Amino acid sequence: MLRYSLFRELVNISSPSLKEESISLFIKAYLTNLGFIYREDSFGNLLFFKALESVENCLVAHMDTVEGANVAHLMEDEERFFTDKTTALGADDKCAIAVMLELAKECSCDNVAFLFFIGEEIGLYGSSHMDKALLEGLEDSLFFVLDAEGEIGTIINEAVGKSRITFTCHGKASHAGFAPEKGINAIRVLSQIALELPQGRPDEISTCNIGSFIAEGSTNVVSSLAKLTFELRSLDDSNRKKLEEKIIKKSQEIAQDSLALLDVKVEDLYKHY
């Protein structure tokens, strides 16, 4: 039951991406009290160990949660933890942190290191910016990332590559009551693009999703600006690039047909491995 108590405590610590200071301090205090020393890079990623020369395995988790878990409304019954549906739980990845801290307390762990990243939920920010010196001395160690659902004992040895595509549509403002025909409605154009974007599973190895659609304005003005953010994941990077090219080409054609301007920003967040 101690593990559950630790999980409850972790869930109550707010740790949105790039604001992990509180949980970082908690982990530092907990593990240093058990005799661990730590390294920290300039981004806030943490590595804990007792005897670096003895480390054979390194367990990895991330400290941040999605924004919806900032103040998690934790509830539980005899079988599970859950929320009142107004917040996320933050079990991703505080379940892993609880297990790692419990292991550190119950075992000597001279041959185990613990690695904690920031900013995972916003596209592997912490790991992709990590100072490589943080892992100096662990070149021969095995790393196990505790961050997935599934049956106990499941090992995932392949992960998708991910792209984020941001579409910014520039229309033409005009008074919606006096001269709507003189305007080019950015919301309408970008909505047409959104309807053409693949959703769910465009093929067996890829997924797509529209994450946000923002178009603030007044009803008496033809909208001149709208912005959409889209993500694309695939187990084949060449397939992901082909989907990107197809999506961008179709989107630009829709914008051109409507006489709107479309800015497209593609971010290659991480590659398949």
JSON list of N, CA and C in Angstrom, two decimals, residues 161-198:
[
{"chain": "A", "resi": 161, "resn": "GLY", "atom": "N", "xyz": [7.56, 7.67, -35.63]},
{"chain": "A", "resi": 161, "resn": "GLY", "atom": "CA", "xyz": [8.05, 9.02, -35.85]},
{"chain": "A", "resi": 161, "resn": "GLY", "atom": "C", "xyz": [6.86, 9.96, -35.88]},
{"chain": "A", "resi": 162, "resn": "LYS", "atom": "N", "xyz": [7.08, 11.23, -35.58]},
{"chain": "A", "resi": 162, "resn": "LYS", "atom": "CA", "xyz": [5.95, 12.16, -35.47]},
{"chain": "A", "resi": 162, "resn": "LYS", "atom": "C", "xyz": [6.27, 13.50, -36.11]},
{"chain": "A", "resi": 163, "resn": "SER", "atom": "N", "xyz": [5.29, 14.01, -36.84]},
{"chain": "A", "resi": 163, "resn": "SER", "atom": "CA", "xyz": [5.36, 15.36, -37.40]},
{"chain": "A", "resi": 163, "resn": "SER", "atom": "C", "xyz": [4.21, 16.20, -36.86]},
{"chain": "A", "resi": 164, "resn": "ARG", "atom": "N", "xyz": [4.45, 17.50, -36.69]},
{"chain": "A", "resi": 164, "resn": "ARG", "atom": "CA", "xyz": [3.39, 18.44, -36.38]},
{"chain": "A", "resi": 164, "resn": "ARG", "atom": "C", "xyz": [3.32, 19.45, -37.52]},
{"chain": "A", "resi": 165, "resn": "ILE", "atom": "N", "xyz": [2.13, 19.61, -38.06]},
{"chain": "A", "resi": 165, "resn": "ILE", "atom": "CA", "xyz": [1.93, 20.54, -39.18]},
{"chain": "A", "resi": 165, "resn": "ILE", "atom": "C", "xyz": [0.98, 21.64, -38.72]},
{"chain": "A", "resi": 166, "resn": "THR", "atom": "N", "xyz": [1.43, 22.88, -38.86]},
{"chain": "A", "resi": 166, "resn": "THR", "atom": "CA", "xyz": [0.60, 24.02, -38.49]},
{"chain": "A", "resi": 166, "resn": "THR", "atom": "C", "xyz": [0.20, 24.76, -39.75]},
{"chain": "A", "resi": 167, "resn": "PHE", "atom": "N", "xyz": [-1.11, 24.88, -39.97]},
{"chain": "A", "resi": 167, "resn": "PHE", "atom": "CA", "xyz": [-1.65, 25.60, -41.12]},
{"chain": "A", "resi": 167, "resn": "PHE", "atom": "C", "xyz": [-2.17, 26.95, -40.64]},
{"chain": "A", "resi": 168, "resn": "THR", "atom": "N", "xyz": [-1.69, 28.03, -41.22]},
{"chain": "A", "resi": 168, "resn": "THR", "atom": "CA", "xyz": [-2.19, 29.36, -40.92]},
{"chain": "A", "resi": 168, "resn": "THR", "atom": "C", "xyz": [-2.78, 29.95, -42.19]},
{"chain": "A", "resi": 169, "resn": "CYS", "atom": "N", "xyz": [-4.08, 30.15, -42.17]},
{"chain": "A", "resi": 169, "resn": "CYS", "atom": "CA", "xyz": [-4.79, 30.64, -43.36]},
{"chain": "A", "resi": 169, "resn": "CYS", "atom": "C", "xyz": [-5.06, 32.14, -43.24]},
{"chain": "A", "resi": 170, "resn": "HIS", "atom": "N", "xyz": [-4.65, 32.89, -44.25]},
{"chain": "A", "resi": 170, "resn": "HIS", "atom": "CA", "xyz": [-4.87, 34.33, -44.31]},
{"chain": "A", "resi": 170, "resn": "HIS", "atom": "C", "xyz": [-5.93, 34.61, -45.37]},
{"chain": "A", "resi": 171, "resn": "GLY", "atom": "N", "xyz": [-7.09, 35.06, -44.90]},
{"chain": "A", "resi": 171, "resn": "GLY", "atom": "CA", "xyz": [-8.14, 35.42, -45.82]},
{"chain": "A", "resi": 171, "resn": "GLY", "atom": "C", "xyz": [-8.14, 36.93, -46.07]},
{"chain": "A", "resi": 172, "resn": "LYS", "atom": "N", "xyz": [-9.32, 37.51, -46.20]},
{"chain": "A", "resi": 172, "resn": "LYS", "atom": "CA", "xyz": [-9.44, 38.95, -46.42]},
{"chain": "A", "resi": 172, "resn": "LYS", "atom": "C", "xyz": [-10.62, 39.47, -45.61]},
{"chain": "A", "resi": 173, "resn": "ALA", "atom": "N", "xyz": [-10.33, 40.40, -44.71]},
{"chain": "A", "resi": 173, "resn": "ALA", "atom": "CA", "xyz": [-11.39, 40.95, -43.86]},
{"chain": "A", "resi": 173, "resn": "ALA", "atom": "C", "xyz": [-12.30, 41.88, -44.65]},
{"chain": "A", "resi": 174, "resn": "SER", "atom": "N", "xyz": [-13.56, 41.85, -44.30]},
{"chain": "A", "resi": 174, "resn": "SER", "atom": "CA", "xyz": [-14.55, 42.75, -44.88]},
{"chain": "A", "resi": 174, "resn": "SER", "atom": "C", "xyz": [-15.74, 42.80, -43.94]},
{"chain": "A", "resi": 175, "resn": "HIS", "atom": "N", "xyz": [-16.50, 43.88, -44.00]},
{"chain": "A", "resi": 175, "resn": "HIS", "atom": "CA", "xyz": [-17.67, 43.98, -43.12]},
{"chain": "A", "resi": 175, "resn": "HIS", "atom": "C", "xyz": [-18.70, 42.94, -43.53]},
{"chain": "A", "resi": 176, "resn": "ALA", "atom": "N", "xyz": [-19.09, 42.10, -42.58]},
{"chain": "A", "resi": 176, "resn": "ALA", "atom": "CA", "xyz": [-19.97, 40.99, -42.89]},
{"chain": "A", "resi": 176, "resn": "ALA", "atom": "C", "xyz": [-21.40, 41.42, -43.19]},
{"chain": "A", "resi": 177, "resn": "GLY", "atom": "N", "xyz": [-21.77, 42.65, -42.77]},
{"chain": "A", "resi": 177, "resn": "GLY", "atom": "CA", "xyz": [-23.12, 43.13, -43.01]},
{"chain": "A", "resi": 177, "resn": "GLY", "atom": "C", "xyz": [-23.25, 43.94, -44.28]},
{"chain": "A", "resi": 178, "resn": "PHE", "atom": "N", "xyz": [-22.20, 44.71, -44.61]},
{"chain": "A", "resi": 178, "resn": "PHE", "atom": "CA", "xyz": [-22.27, 45.61, -45.77]},
{"chain": "A", "resi": 178, "resn": "PHE", "atom": "C", "xyz": [-21.65, 45.02, -47.03]},
{"chain": "A", "resi": 179, "resn": "ALA", "atom": "N", "xyz": [-20.54, 44.27, -46.87]},
{"chain": "A", "resi": 179, "resn": "ALA", "atom": "CA", "xyz": [-19.85, 43.79, -48.07]},
{"chain": "A", "resi": 179, "resn": "ALA", "atom": "C", "xyz": [-19.20, 42.44, -47.85]},
{"chain": "A", "resi": 180, "resn": "PRO", "atom": "N", "xyz": [-19.97, 41.42, -47.50]},
{"chain": "A", "resi": 180, "resn": "PRO", "atom": "CA", "xyz": [-19.37, 40.10, -47.25]},
{"chain": "A", "resi": 180, "resn": "PRO", "atom": "C", "xyz": [-18.72, 39.53, -48.50]},
{"chain": "A", "resi": 181, "resn": "GLU", "atom": "N", "xyz": [-19.24, 39.89, -49.68]},
{"chain": "A", "resi": 181, "resn": "GLU", "atom": "CA", "xyz": [-18.70, 39.35, -50.92]},
{"chain": "A", "resi": 181, "resn": "GLU", "atom": "C", "xyz": [-17.28, 39.83, -51.21]},
{"chain": "A", "resi": 182, "resn": "LYS", "atom": "N", "xyz": [-16.85, 40.91, -50.54]},
{"chain": "A", "resi": 182, "resn": "LYS", "atom": "CA", "xyz": [-15.50, 41.42, -50.74]},
{"chain": "A", "resi": 182, "resn": "LYS", "atom": "C", "xyz": [-14.47, 40.69, -49.86]},
{"chain": "A", "resi": 183, "resn": "GLY", "atom": "N", "xyz": [-14.94, 39.90, -48.95]},
{"chain": "A", "resi": 183, "resn": "GLY", "atom": "CA", "xyz": [-14.03, 39.20, -48.04]},
{"chain": "A", "resi": 183, "resn": "GLY", "atom": "C", "xyz": [-13.70, 37.79, -48.50]},
{"chain": "A", "resi": 184, "resn": "ILE", "atom": "N", "xyz": [-12.67, 37.24, -47.90]},
{"chain": "A", "resi": 184, "resn": "ILE", "atom": "CA", "xyz": [-12.31, 35.83, -48.06]},
{"chain": "A", "resi": 184, "resn": "ILE", "atom": "C", "xyz": [-12.25, 35.23, -46.66]},
{"chain": "A", "resi": 185, "resn": "ASN", "atom": "N", "xyz": [-13.18, 34.35, -46.37]},
{"chain": "A", "resi": 185, "resn": "ASN", "atom": "CA", "xyz": [-13.33, 33.86, -45.00]},
{"chain": "A", "resi": 185, "resn": "ASN", "atom": "C", "xyz": [-12.30, 32.77, -44.69]},
{"chain": "A", "resi": 186, "resn": "ALA", "atom": "N", "xyz": [-11.34, 33.11, -43.84]},
{"chain": "A", "resi": 186, "resn": "ALA", "atom": "CA", "xyz": [-10.27, 32.17, -43.50]},
{"chain": "A", "resi": 186, "resn": "ALA", "atom": "C", "xyz": [-10.81, 30.94, -42.78]},
{"chain": "A", "resi": 187, "resn": "ILE", "atom": "N", "xyz": [-11.85, 31.13, -41.97]},
{"chain": "A", "resi": 187, "resn": "ILE", "atom": "CA", "xyz": [-12.43, 29.99, -41.25]},
{"chain": "A", "resi": 187, "resn": "ILE", "atom": "C", "xyz": [-13.02, 28.99, -42.24]},
{"chain": "A", "resi": 188, "resn": "ARG", "atom": "N", "xyz": [-13.73, 29.50, -43.22]},
{"chain": "A", "resi": 188, "resn": "ARG", "atom": "CA", "xyz": [-14.36, 28.62, -44.21]},
{"chain": "A", "resi": 188, "resn": "ARG", "atom": "C", "xyz": [-13.31, 27.86, -45.01]},
{"chain": "A", "resi": 189, "resn": "VAL", "atom": "N", "xyz": [-12.27, 28.58, -45.43]},
{"chain": "A", "resi": 189, "resn": "VAL", "atom": "CA", "xyz": [-11.21, 27.93, -46.24]},
{"chain": "A", "resi": 189, "resn": "VAL", "atom": "C", "xyz": [-10.49, 26.86, -45.42]},
{"chain": "A", "resi": 190, "resn": "LEU", "atom": "N", "xyz": [-10.12, 27.21, -44.18]},
{"chain": "A", "resi": 190, "resn": "LEU", "atom": "CA", "xyz": [-9.40, 26.25, -43.36]},
{"chain": "A", "resi": 190, "resn": "LEU", "atom": "C", "xyz": [-10.29, 25.08, -42.96]},
{"chain": "A", "resi": 191, "resn": "SER", "atom": "N", "xyz": [-11.59, 25.32, -42.84]},
{"chain": "A", "resi": 191, "resn": "SER", "atom": "CA", "xyz": [-12.53, 24.24, -42.56]},
{"chain": "A", "resi": 191, "resn": "SER", "atom": "C", "xyz": [-12.58, 23.25, -43.72]},
{"chain": "A", "resi": 192, "resn": "GLN", "atom": "N", "xyz": [-12.52, 23.77, -44.94]},
{"chain": "A", "resi": 192, "resn": "GLN", "atom": "CA", "xyz": [-12.48, 22.88, -46.11]},
{"chain": "A", "resi": 192, "resn": "GLN", "atom": "C", "xyz": [-11.21, 22.04, -46.09]},
{"chain": "A", "resi": 193, "resn": "ILE", "atom": "N", "xyz": [-10.10, 22.67, -45.71]},
{"chain": "A", "resi": 193, "resn": "ILE", "atom": "CA", "xyz": [-8.84, 21.93, -45.60]},
{"chain": "A", "resi": 193, "resn": "ILE", "atom": "C", "xyz": [-8.94, 20.87, -44.52]},
{"chain": "A", "resi": 194, "resn": "ALA", "atom": "N", "xyz": [-9.55, 21.22, -43.39]},
{"chain": "A", "resi": 194, "resn": "ALA", "atom": "CA", "xyz": [-9.68, 20.28, -42.28]},
{"chain": "A", "resi": 194, "resn": "ALA", "atom": "C", "xyz": [-10.48, 19.05, -42.69]},
{"chain": "A", "resi": 195, "resn": "LEU", "atom": "N", "xyz": [-11.50, 19.24, -43.50]},
{"chain": "A", "resi": 195, "resn": "LEU", "atom": "CA", "xyz": [-12.32, 18.12, -43.95]},
{"chain": "A", "resi": 195, "resn": "LEU", "atom": "C", "xyz": [-11.55, 17.17, -44.87]},
{"chain": "A", "resi": 196, "resn": "GLU", "atom": "N", "xyz": [-10.52, 17.69, -45.50]},
{"chain": "A", "resi": 196, "resn": "GLU", "atom": "CA", "xyz": [-9.71, 16.86, -46.40]},
{"chain": "A", "resi": 196, "resn": "GLU", "atom": "C", "xyz": [-8.54, 16.18, -45.69]},
{"chain": "A", "resi": 197, "resn": "LEU", "atom": "N", "xyz": [-8.24, 16.61, -44.47]},
{"chain": "A", "resi": 197, "resn": "LEU", "atom": "CA", "xyz": [-7.13, 16.01, -43.75]},
{"chain": "A", "resi": 197, "resn": "LEU", "atom": "C", "xyz": [-7.49, 14.60, -43.30]},
{"chain": "A", "resi": 198, "resn": "PRO", "atom": "N", "xyz": [-6.56, 13.64, -43.43]},
{"chain": "A", "resi": 198, "resn": "PRO", "atom": "CA", "xyz": [-6.86, 12.28, -42.96]},
{"chain": "A", "resi": 198, "resn": "PRO", "atom": "C", "xyz": [-7.01, 12.28, -41.45]}
]
